[in-house]
Amino acid sequence: MKCSNFLCNTAVEPSGKPIYPMIRKNRNTGRRQPDSRKLAAVMFADIEGYTLGFQRNEAAAIRQVEDHRNDLEAMAQKHQGEIIQFYGDGSVTIFNSILDAIRCATELQQLSTMHRIPLRIGIHIGDLVVKDGDIYGDAVNLTSRIQTLGIPGSILISKKVVDELASHPEFQYIHLGDFTFKNVRQKLEIYALTTEGLAVPEPLPDVEGSTHIRRRFIVWGGMILLFGTASFIALDLFNQAGKSLGLERIIIPPFKDFTSDTSFAAIGDIASSYITNALNKKAAANFISYESMLRYTNVNLASISQNPALARRMGAERMIKGHYTLTGINKDSLLMWSHIEDLRKAAQSAIPLPDVRCLASDPMSCMEVLIDNLAGYWKSEGIHLFRKPNGKALAAYTQAQNLWADPGKNYQAMAYLREAIRQDPKFIDAYFLLMDALNNDGAYHQEADTITLVRSIFNDLTPREENYLRYYEADLNGRNAEAFQYFLTEHERDPHDLFLTTTGMVMALEYINDPAMVLLLYRYLNPESLDVNACTYCHTTLNMAMQAYASLDSLDQARHLAERLGPYVKRAAQFTRLIGVYLLLNDTLMIDQTIQKAVREGSRWDDEQYYCLITARLAKVHLRQGIAEKYARRALSLFGERSNRTKARCHVLVDELDQARKIYLEEIRMNPENRVLLAELGVIYARESNVLKADEILTWLSETRTGYDYGLTYYYQGRIKAHLGDHDTAFRLLHMALDEGIKFQAATTFQEDPDLMILAGDERFQKLLLLNRYVK
């Protein structure tokens, strides 16, 4: 039996064995039509969120699909794959070699990351039956289901694939779990490839859940007995309940029936038993089991909902009250709604949980969603979240946080955050963190779209959530001082939180240039307790404090932190700050050691030249002219005949403007739209008194200014005007740059920019540095 569409219903032979038909492959591939049974590796790729993206921006979604098709065609050709079908936002490709399939998938994900395509890939091995150019077999359908377990950027593989990779240690993978799929008798072991650059989902429980009992009403009474008997045998339930994790006890009485249909009467007891037992396995919480309730009291268990005193006598401190009814035009849907009550309070305060709907014939689906919602709620207890998510959303959110400290994994973090939002569209914390990730990535228009989306979805923002959203709006629009004020309002709620306080320290330096505020925030923490070896955030915390001490001339404290951080630094910004401290201490030996460590950690051919340039720039602004000359010359000697922008800037630092100009002109010839290169060339022309050329660059900068510029254009122009001798205009432009959101960056802007030292003796420059400070 054939099917004209890959997404059609499954056909079943008289034997009961399902067939998973597939439509004819793409005829444009020019490949011969197969005509026999074959064992093949199947790769199924799918673009996450295509339908929603199409609804929001049809043109962008179509471009995304075209990019995916182009990438796939190139990779399939490279790795001997045969594209069987494109279907809207996805594709199916088969390979004769599993190694070809793996390599194709890995390179395809790399291209998808570059093109910002949120692609999920699944790979499986199985028999394909080919007849008259059409392909049949369950391998394709299973592969499709495997990829649905993934997240954008991931490649999931079956146990069959893992077995084939046993003799290829270059491929690494982790076990995600055993999963049950419809129409498949045995569970499948699913793994995720962990190759560098790939996203890896957190191990999850069986998501399709066909092992859960899903029957019609006539067998539900037997299910209650089944749950009760198994649990009595396994546990001394009530006596052990209070020992689990030392946490508060929670009770779930039978759900209240509002259906007026006696065939649904058993669901309330099933929900109590099933959800309780599942949560005791999943959540870090202590639920009093259904069987314990049966053992403890002779009264109708439903009465517990109406009698909190009875629940308290059973040891419960919280109670989940659930209800259900039939809904829909034909009363064929089941609606479950519930809330959490704190029994320790005289007036019970109810925390509502999201409503759940499912087919009336499949009430276990509703229970599964409730289990996930409640698991997320209790797993997130103690975590500073605005709203409690379900379990799958929390898992994805946690993965994003784990990736957060590594700038190279920002795209993976965004993929997890989008997955968290997909799993729980009302999880506002995921939207907030996604805004941060988009901002870090320079995707300001997408951040603006996300803010608009939050405004449209959430019409019930709490004052705290409103404050947070206003922070993002102010930050996106370059209102740095205002954004910092909104941040302080949030920080006051938990000033000892490491993540929050570290964020504030970064903002205090970059947004308002206030080292005293950095140290004020720093004192909320216990500095000696920060584990620099294990805690990534602690690196940033101590780096900010070190720079603040150095800025305030507290050099002993700065040296202490530098010595503590030295063995652990790995990133360019951290090395830059260390160099700045050792420069103020006139310790060139430690500067050299820091540069050599940075070179060992780096990967570019000119890393040593770059850090010599950083040292020379910082020496220039701190009036260590001899040190500036030494390191600039050292960098130039390392370059030899090769050149780039770093070499040009070294020539500028030693006043070799002619050599610098020639390099800049060559770099601009290769990158004519690079605003940074043009702006720095403009400073050279101004220093050479070439007013005509400098004015041409000033005009070009104005004409090419785009949205979300954050004052960079005005800053570039201010530097040029300063060297043209027009200091009044220079200060006006620099004020405009601050108004539009330019930040104070280490070794880059304002007091750490050698090109602005021509203004340093003017009292207006010092006022400029204090302009955004919280306390002036």
XYZ file of N, CA and C in Angstrom, residues 526-750:
675
model
N 31.443 36.904 49.535
C 32.584 36.505 50.368
C 33.728 36.156 49.424
N 34.632 37.102 49.148
C 35.650 36.894 48.107
C 36.494 35.650 48.313
N 36.820 35.343 49.549
C 37.710 34.208 49.799
C 37.025 32.876 49.534
N 35.685 32.890 49.460
C 34.968 31.639 49.213
C 34.839 31.330 47.721
N 35.226 32.271 46.874
C 35.073 32.077 45.432
C 36.133 31.096 44.929
N 35.682 30.004 44.358
C 36.579 28.956 43.873
C 36.928 29.243 42.413
N 38.074 29.848 42.171
C 38.458 30.241 40.821
C 38.725 29.022 39.945
N 39.085 27.921 40.562
C 39.383 26.720 39.801
C 38.118 26.097 39.207
N 37.021 26.131 39.966
C 35.804 25.433 39.537
C 34.710 26.363 39.052
N 34.737 27.611 39.482
C 33.625 28.530 39.211
C 34.015 29.514 38.107
N 33.374 29.384 36.942
C 33.688 30.266 35.813
C 33.274 31.693 36.104
N 32.110 31.868 36.713
C 31.643 33.216 37.022
C 32.602 33.924 37.979
N 33.256 33.124 38.838
C 34.173 33.720 39.806
C 35.346 34.411 39.119
N 35.760 33.914 37.957
C 36.823 34.577 37.189
C 36.410 36.007 36.884
N 35.176 36.167 36.377
C 34.702 37.503 36.023
C 34.562 38.364 37.261
N 34.034 37.797 38.329
C 33.868 38.551 39.580
C 35.193 39.149 40.031
N 36.213 38.306 40.116
C 37.513 38.770 40.601
C 38.190 39.692 39.591
N 37.982 39.452 38.299
C 38.541 40.351 37.285
C 37.980 41.753 37.419
N 36.671 41.860 37.623
C 36.048 43.178 37.773
C 36.572 43.885 39.025
N 36.679 43.118 40.116
C 37.195 43.718 41.351
C 38.649 44.153 41.175
N 39.435 43.334 40.506
C 40.841 43.669 40.271
C 40.964 44.967 39.466
N 40.170 45.090 38.396
C 40.239 46.309 37.596
C 39.771 47.518 38.380
N 38.746 47.328 39.221
C 38.254 48.450 40.027
C 39.319 48.920 41.019
N 39.978 47.977 41.685
C 41.049 48.358 42.616
C 42.162 49.100 41.874
N 42.519 48.610 40.700
C 43.573 49.267 39.928
C 43.161 50.680 39.527
N 41.899 50.852 39.140
C 41.426 52.174 38.738
C 41.444 53.165 39.893
N 41.281 52.657 41.099
C 41.275 53.514 42.291
C 42.643 53.563 42.965
N 43.676 53.067 42.271
C 45.051 53.071 42.776
C 45.237 52.234 44.037
N 44.369 51.272 44.273
C 44.558 50.339 45.392
C 45.351 49.144 44.850
N 46.636 49.379 44.618
C 47.430 48.427 43.850
C 47.766 47.156 44.630
N 47.842 47.245 45.956
C 48.114 46.024 46.719
C 46.963 45.026 46.571
N 45.727 45.539 46.676
C 44.568 44.656 46.503
C 44.496 44.132 45.071
N 44.829 45.004 44.112
C 44.816 44.572 42.714
C 45.852 43.479 42.482
N 47.049 43.631 43.058
C 48.096 42.610 42.906
C 47.649 41.290 43.521
N 47.025 41.352 44.695
C 46.567 40.130 45.361
C 45.613 39.349 44.462
N 44.663 40.039 43.846
C 43.710 39.369 42.969
C 44.379 38.887 41.682
N 45.345 39.650 41.188
C 46.072 39.235 39.987
C 46.825 37.931 40.235
N 47.456 37.820 41.374
C 48.182 36.596 41.710
C 47.230 35.416 41.868
N 46.046 35.695 42.394
C 45.061 34.635 42.576
C 44.484 34.170 41.235
N 44.307 35.105 40.326
C 43.702 34.790 39.036
C 44.702 34.225 38.032
N 45.950 34.620 38.150
C 46.955 34.325 37.135
C 46.969 32.906 36.613
N 46.941 31.887 37.490
C 47.032 30.501 36.979
C 45.803 30.045 36.188
N 44.694 30.797 36.277
C 43.441 30.286 35.728
C 42.914 31.070 34.528
N 43.522 32.201 34.200
C 42.969 33.015 33.109
C 43.114 32.280 31.774
N 42.099 32.488 30.897
C 42.095 31.809 29.607
C 41.627 32.709 28.472
N 40.959 33.821 28.779
C 40.340 34.620 27.726
C 41.056 35.948 27.562
N 40.876 36.521 26.364
C 41.596 37.743 26.005
C 41.324 38.872 26.978
N 40.055 39.083 27.365
C 39.726 40.181 28.271
C 40.408 40.007 29.624
N 40.512 38.757 30.081
C 41.172 38.497 31.360
C 42.672 38.784 31.273
N 43.305 38.346 30.192
C 44.728 38.647 30.014
C 44.951 40.155 29.921
N 44.057 40.852 29.241
C 44.185 42.303 29.095
C 44.163 42.996 30.451
N 43.251 42.569 31.314
C 43.152 43.209 32.636
C 44.373 42.886 33.495
N 44.866 41.664 33.397
C 46.087 41.327 34.142
C 47.254 42.195 33.688
N 47.385 42.348 32.380
C 48.467 43.186 31.854
C 48.337 44.606 32.376
N 47.091 45.118 32.431
C 46.868 46.471 32.938
C 47.328 46.639 34.373
N 47.065 45.646 35.204
C 47.486 45.727 36.610
C 49.009 45.676 36.715
N 49.642 44.742 36.031
C 51.102 44.620 36.124
C 51.802 45.840 35.521
N 51.156 46.485 34.576
C 51.711 47.715 34.031
C 51.746 48.807 35.097
N 50.632 48.946 35.825
C 50.601 49.952 36.896
C 51.604 49.634 37.993
N 51.921 48.347 38.146
C 52.916 47.935 39.141
C 54.335 47.974 38.584
N 54.481 48.376 37.302
C 55.780 48.415 36.628
C 56.487 47.062 36.657
N 55.720 45.991 36.587
C 56.259 44.637 36.664
C 56.283 44.035 35.258
N 57.312 44.362 34.494
C 57.383 43.863 33.112
C 57.651 42.357 33.053
N 58.270 41.804 34.104
C 58.488 40.360 34.134
C 57.146 39.634 34.116
N 56.190 40.098 34.946
C 54.878 39.463 34.982
C 54.093 39.769 33.708
N 54.319 40.929 33.123
C 53.683 41.212 31.835
C 54.129 40.187 30.800
N 55.428 39.920 30.751
C 55.947 38.954 29.778
C 55.410 37.548 30.038
N 55.330 37.167 31.313
C 54.792 35.849 31.636
C 53.319 35.744 31.243
N 52.574 36.830 31.450
C 51.162 36.836 31.081
C 50.996 36.734 29.572
N 51.826 37.448 28.832
C 51.755 37.376 27.365
C 52.066 35.972 26.883
N 53.071 35.343 27.447
C 53.423 33.991 27.016
C 52.315 32.988 27.333
N 51.664 33.165 28.470
C 50.535 32.285 28.804
C 49.382 32.516 27.825
N 49.148 33.789 27.493
C 48.089 34.104 26.530
C 48.382 33.482 25.171
N 49.631 33.482 24.781
C 50.018 32.884 23.498
C 49.772 31.378 23.518
N 50.096 30.733 24.643
C 49.869 29.285 24.756
C 48.383 28.949 24.703
N 47.566 29.816 25.285
C 46.122 29.575 25.294
C 45.475 29.938 23.963
N 46.114 30.795 23.175
C 45.518 31.285 21.942
C 45.747 30.359 20.765
N 45.251 30.811 19.611
C 45.358 29.974 18.419
C 45.741 30.764 17.166
N 45.832 32.093 17.268
C 46.172 32.908 16.098
C 47.684 33.045 15.970
N 48.123 33.233 14.726
C 49.567 33.361 14.498
C 50.140 34.648 15.078
N 49.284 35.653 15.282
C 49.785 36.934 15.766
C 49.333 37.224 17.198
N 49.079 36.185 17.994
C 48.643 36.410 19.378
C 49.673 37.209 20.175
N 50.944 36.872 20.043
C 51.956 37.588 20.821
C 52.011 39.054 20.406
N 51.919 39.317 19.098
C 51.917 40.703 18.633
C 50.714 41.471 19.199
N 49.580 40.801 19.223
C 48.368 41.457 19.709
C 48.528 41.875 21.175
N 49.029 40.972 22.017
C 49.157 41.311 23.438
C 50.282 42.320 23.673
N 51.282 42.317 22.819
C 52.278 43.395 22.888
C 51.623 44.736 22.559
N 50.747 44.745 21.566
C 50.015 45.972 21.236
C 49.178 46.432 22.420
N 48.443 45.501 23.053
C 47.624 45.855 24.224
C 48.490 46.499 25.295
N 49.653 45.897 25.546
C 50.560 46.443 26.557
C 51.015 47.846 26.168
N 51.360 48.028 24.907
C 51.817 49.341 24.447
C 50.708 50.381 24.549
N 49.489 50.033 24.190
C 48.360 50.970 24.282
C 48.119 51.405 25.727
N 48.096 50.409 26.644
C 47.864 50.736 28.044
C 49.020 51.568 28.610
N 50.232 51.248 28.186
C 51.380 52.040 28.638
C 51.272 53.481 28.156
N 50.775 53.640 26.945
C 50.627 54.986 26.381
C 49.658 55.819 27.204
N 48.515 55.234 27.571
C 47.518 56.023 28.305
C 47.949 56.267 29.746
N 48.833 55.416 30.266
C 49.313 55.607 31.635
C 50.683 56.310 31.664
N 51.049 56.892 30.541
C 52.250 57.723 30.432
C 53.532 56.952 30.709
N 53.524 55.628 30.393
C 54.765 54.838 30.461
C 55.315 54.756 29.044
N 55.866 55.855 28.571
C 56.247 55.948 27.171
C 57.320 54.929 26.795
N 58.277 54.712 27.715
C 59.338 53.750 27.423
C 58.791 52.340 27.224
N 57.861 51.938 28.085
C 57.257 50.607 27.962
C 56.429 50.525 26.680
N 55.707 51.603 26.374
C 54.918 51.624 25.140
C 55.813 51.418 23.924
N 56.919 52.116 23.872
C 57.859 51.988 22.754
C 58.420 50.567 22.675
N 58.778 50.005 23.831
C 59.392 48.679 23.875
C 58.468 47.608 23.288
N 57.210 47.594 23.725
C 56.317 46.517 23.298
C 55.792 46.747 21.880
N 55.629 47.987 21.475
C 55.231 48.241 20.091
C 56.340 47.786 19.141
N 57.592 48.113 19.472
C 58.717 47.693 18.635
C 58.857 46.171 18.616
N 58.627 45.561 19.761
C 58.716 44.098 19.836
C 57.678 43.460 18.913
N 56.466 43.993 18.914
C 55.423 43.464 18.035
C 55.813 43.636 16.573
N 56.348 44.807 16.232
C 56.726 45.070 14.839
C 57.818 44.109 14.379
N 58.752 43.795 15.263
C 59.818 42.870 14.872
C 59.284 41.456 14.670
N 58.240 41.083 15.443
C 57.648 39.759 15.299
C 56.868 39.620 13.994
N 56.311 40.728 13.514
C 55.551 40.687 12.263
C 56.469 40.424 11.066
N 57.657 40.983 11.097
C 58.524 40.857 9.932
C 57.882 41.516 8.719
N 57.777 40.761 7.615
C 57.211 41.309 6.381
C 55.686 41.231 6.350
N 55.120 40.421 7.218
C 53.659 40.295 7.210
C 53.028 41.514 7.890
N 51.779 41.766 7.574
C 51.135 42.935 8.178
C 49.641 42.725 8.308
N 49.054 43.440 9.223
C 47.605 43.512 9.399
C 47.309 44.740 10.252
N 46.069 44.866 10.686
C 45.673 46.054 11.444
C 46.469 46.196 12.738
N 46.785 45.077 13.399
C 47.569 45.146 14.630
C 48.929 45.802 14.377
N 49.571 45.424 13.287
C 50.867 46.022 12.958
C 50.714 47.513 12.690
N 49.633 47.883 11.973
C 49.401 49.298 11.678
C 49.251 50.100 12.961
N 48.533 49.566 13.917
C 48.331 50.298 15.169
C 49.630 50.413 15.967
N 50.487 49.408 15.844
C 51.793 49.522 16.500
C 52.612 50.657 15.875
N 52.565 50.781 14.550
C 53.246 51.901 13.893
C 52.698 53.240 14.393
N 51.388 53.324 14.594
C 50.787 54.577 15.082
C 51.333 54.915 16.458
N 51.465 53.902 17.323
C 51.918 54.149 18.698
C 53.341 54.686 18.751
N 54.150 54.370 17.749
C 55.520 54.891 17.722
C 55.634 56.024 16.693
N 54.476 56.612 16.320
C 54.406 57.791 15.442
C 54.953 57.544 14.040
N 54.884 56.312 13.560
C 55.260 56.010 12.181
C 53.994 55.990 11.332
N 53.466 57.189 11.101
C 52.152 57.310 10.487
C 52.147 56.908 9.020
N 53.234 57.155 8.323
C 53.277 56.829 6.906
C 53.151 55.314 6.705
N 53.916 54.531 7.488
C 53.833 53.073 7.386
C 52.444 52.575 7.788
N 51.898 53.176 8.844
C 50.565 52.774 9.302
C 49.516 53.052 8.223
N 49.588 54.239 7.597
C 48.600 54.603 6.579
C 48.613 53.615 5.424
N 49.778 53.216 4.981
C 49.878 52.277 3.858
C 49.209 50.936 4.201
N 49.424 50.473 5.418
C 48.797 49.198 5.813
C 47.282 49.351 5.874
N 46.819 50.469 6.460
C 45.372 50.682 6.548
C 44.740 50.733 5.155
N 45.371 51.410 4.231
C 44.816 51.519 2.882
C 44.718 50.145 2.221
N 45.716 49.294 2.450
C 45.678 47.946 1.891
C 44.573 47.112 2.554
N 44.431 47.241 3.888
C 43.378 46.513 4.600
C 41.998 46.972 4.141
N 41.847 48.278 3.919
C 40.557 48.818 3.471
C 40.255 48.390 2.048
N 41.281 48.263 1.221
C 41.065 47.780 -0.137
C 40.426 46.387 -0.117
N 40.822 45.562 0.851
C 40.260 44.221 0.957
C 38.943 44.209 1.732
N 38.734 45.224 2.592
C 37.505 45.298 3.401
C 36.951 46.724 3.339
N 36.404 47.124 2.199
C 36.033 48.529 1.996
C 34.910 49.036 2.892
N 34.126 48.140 3.494
C 33.015 48.573 4.335
C 33.344 48.515 5.824
N 34.589 48.247 6.157
C 34.964 48.106 7.563
C 35.078 49.477 8.214
N 34.120 49.795 9.073
C 34.056 51.130 9.689
C 35.200 51.369 10.662
N 35.651 50.326 11.338
C 36.747 50.489 12.300
C 38.022 50.912 11.575
N 38.319 50.247 10.471
C 39.518 50.591 9.706
C 39.448 52.026 9.198
N 38.276 52.423 8.638
C 38.127 53.784 8.126
C 38.261 54.812 9.243
N 37.681 54.519 10.399
C 37.744 55.461 11.517
C 39.177 55.651 11.996
N 39.957 54.560 12.077
C 41.339 54.679 12.528
C 42.213 55.362 11.472
N 41.901 55.130 10.203
C 42.609 55.860 9.153
C 42.295 57.347 9.239
N 41.039 57.681 9.598
C 40.673 59.086 9.759
C 41.506 59.781 10.811
N 41.831 59.085 11.901
C 42.691 59.665 12.946
C 44.088 59.925 12.382
N 44.590 59.006 11.572
C 45.917 59.202 10.967
C 45.907 60.435 10.062
N 44.883 60.558 9.201
C 44.790 61.736 8.337
C 44.719 63.004 9.169
N 43.978 62.986 10.265
C 43.873 64.173 11.122
C 45.225 64.502 11.741
N 45.948 63.479 12.192
C 47.268 63.728 12.775
C 48.252 64.241 11.729
N 48.029 63.862 10.479
C 48.883 64.353 9.398
C 48.394 65.686 8.843
N 47.343 66.242 9.457
C 46.748 67.524 9.031
C 46.172 67.451 7.614
N 45.784 66.272 7.194
C 45.131 66.106 5.896
C 43.625 66.280 6.125
N 43.205 67.541 6.182
C 41.830 67.863 6.555
C 40.841 67.325 5.532
N 41.174 67.416 4.243
C 40.265 66.973 3.199
C 39.940 65.493 3.349
N 40.976 64.657 3.516
C 40.763 63.214 3.649
C 40.037 62.878 4.957
N 40.400 63.586 6.036
C 39.737 63.339 7.318
C 38.258 63.680 7.228
N 37.928 64.801 6.562
C 36.521 65.188 6.404
C 35.755 64.178 5.553
N 36.412 63.614 4.540
C 35.752 62.605 3.711
C 35.337 61.395 4.563
N 36.205 60.996 5.468
C 35.889 59.851 6.326
C 34.798 60.230 7.332
N 34.839 61.464 7.852
C 33.776 61.915 8.753
C 32.420 61.842 8.061
N 32.369 62.293 6.829
C 31.114 62.258 6.070
C 30.675 60.828 5.800
N 31.628 59.976 5.396
C 31.300 58.574 5.119
C 30.756 57.894 6.367
N 31.337 58.178 7.525
C 30.846 57.576 8.768
C 29.407 57.992 9.045
N 29.077 59.254 8.794
C 27.704 59.721 9.005
C 26.734 59.043 8.039
N 27.131 58.931 6.797
C 26.237 58.389 5.768
C 26.011 56.898 5.909
N 26.928 56.191 6.524
C 26.800 54.734 6.643
C 26.341 54.305 8.037
N 25.942 55.266 8.836
C 25.491 54.951 10.190
C 24.174 54.172 10.125
N 24.078 53.105 10.910
C 22.887 52.245 10.903
C 22.259 52.210 12.287
N 21.125 51.507 12.374
C 20.458 51.366 13.661
C 21.281 50.571 14.647
N 20.987 50.773 15.935
C 21.715 50.115 17.014
C 23.214 50.338 16.866
N 23.578 51.569 16.586
C 24.987 51.957 16.453
C 25.646 52.116 17.818
N 24.820 52.414 18.823
C 25.294 52.591 20.200
C 26.415 53.613 20.315
N 26.327 54.681 19.545
C 27.252 55.796 19.686
C 28.614 55.602 19.069
N 28.853 54.466 18.402
C 30.186 54.221 17.848
C 30.557 55.250 16.781
N 29.599 55.615 15.940
C 29.890 56.605 14.896
C 30.326 57.924 15.517
N 29.572 58.385 16.503
C 29.924 59.651 17.152
C 31.282 59.547 17.843
N 31.567 58.368 18.430
C 32.857 58.177 19.096
C 33.991 58.246 18.084
N 33.859 57.535 16.954
C 34.885 57.591 15.918
C 35.099 59.023 15.428
N 34.012 59.721 15.201
C 34.115 61.094 14.710
C 34.744 62.001 15.758
N 34.424 61.758 17.035
C 35.006 62.556 18.098
C 36.515 62.440 18.151
N 37.027 61.241 17.948
C 38.485 61.047 17.932
C 39.123 61.828 16.776
N 38.497 61.759 15.617
C 39.064 62.467 14.459
C 39.041 63.969 14.696
N 37.919 64.477 15.199
C 37.808 65.908 15.462
C 38.825 66.361 16.511
N 39.066 65.516 17.503
C 40.050 65.869 18.531
C 41.419 66.098 17.903
N 41.811 65.248 16.958
C 43.131 65.379 16.332
C 43.157 66.432 15.234
N 41.975 66.871 14.802
C 41.924 68.026 13.899
C 41.984 69.341 14.673
N 42.003 69.247 16.000
C 42.096 70.439 16.844
C 40.758 71.033 17.227
N 39.641 70.448 16.794
C 38.314 70.963 17.113
C 37.803 70.250 18.361
N 38.310 70.676 19.505
C 37.992 69.982 20.742
C 36.543 70.183 21.166
N 35.973 71.341 20.891
C 34.572 71.575 21.263
C 33.658 70.568 20.571
N 33.855 70.394 19.272
C 33.048 69.426 18.532
C 33.352 68.012 19.002
N 34.610 67.747 19.318
C 34.985 66.411 19.790
C 34.221 66.063 21.060
N 34.163 66.982 22.015
C 33.440 66.690 23.257
C 31.941 66.563 23.014
N 31.415 67.374 22.121
C 29.983 67.260 21.822
C 29.678 65.878 21.241
N 30.523 65.398 20.346
C 30.320 64.081 19.749
C 30.487 62.961 20.782
N 31.440 63.110 21.675
C 31.645 62.083 22.694
C 30.473 62.038 23.672
N 29.899 63.206 23.980
C 28.687 63.226 24.808
C 27.549 62.510 24.086
N 27.409 62.739 22.801
C 26.374 62.075 22.013
C 26.602 60.562 21.990
N 27.875 60.156 21.927
C 28.191 58.723 21.950
C 27.731 58.086 23.254
N 27.975 58.770 24.374
C 27.515 58.246 25.660
C 25.998 58.217 25.735
N 25.348 59.230 25.220
C 23.886 59.261 25.229
C 23.296 58.098 24.437
N 23.998 57.668 23.404
C 23.482 56.584 22.562
C 23.913 55.200 23.031
N 24.764 55.146 24.062
C 25.015 53.846 24.670
C 26.395 53.257 24.519
N 27.388 54.033 24.075
C 28.729 53.466 24.004
C 29.195 53.103 25.406
N 29.965 52.033 25.521
C 30.373 51.545 26.829
C 31.864 51.804 27.067
N 32.243 51.713 28.324
C 33.634 51.872 28.735
C 34.288 50.493 28.701
N 35.127 50.264 27.692
C 35.729 48.955 27.496
C 37.213 48.995 27.848
N 37.663 47.919 28.498
C 39.069 47.831 28.914
C 39.986 47.905 27.696
N 40.986 48.768 27.765
C 42.020 48.928 26.736
C 41.450 49.353 25.395
N 40.247 49.941 25.398
C 39.609 50.269 24.129
C 39.069 51.688 24.069
N 38.246 52.091 25.035
C 37.544 53.378 24.921
C 37.896 54.330 26.064
N 37.644 55.604 25.788
C 37.762 56.712 26.730
C 39.123 56.740 27.423
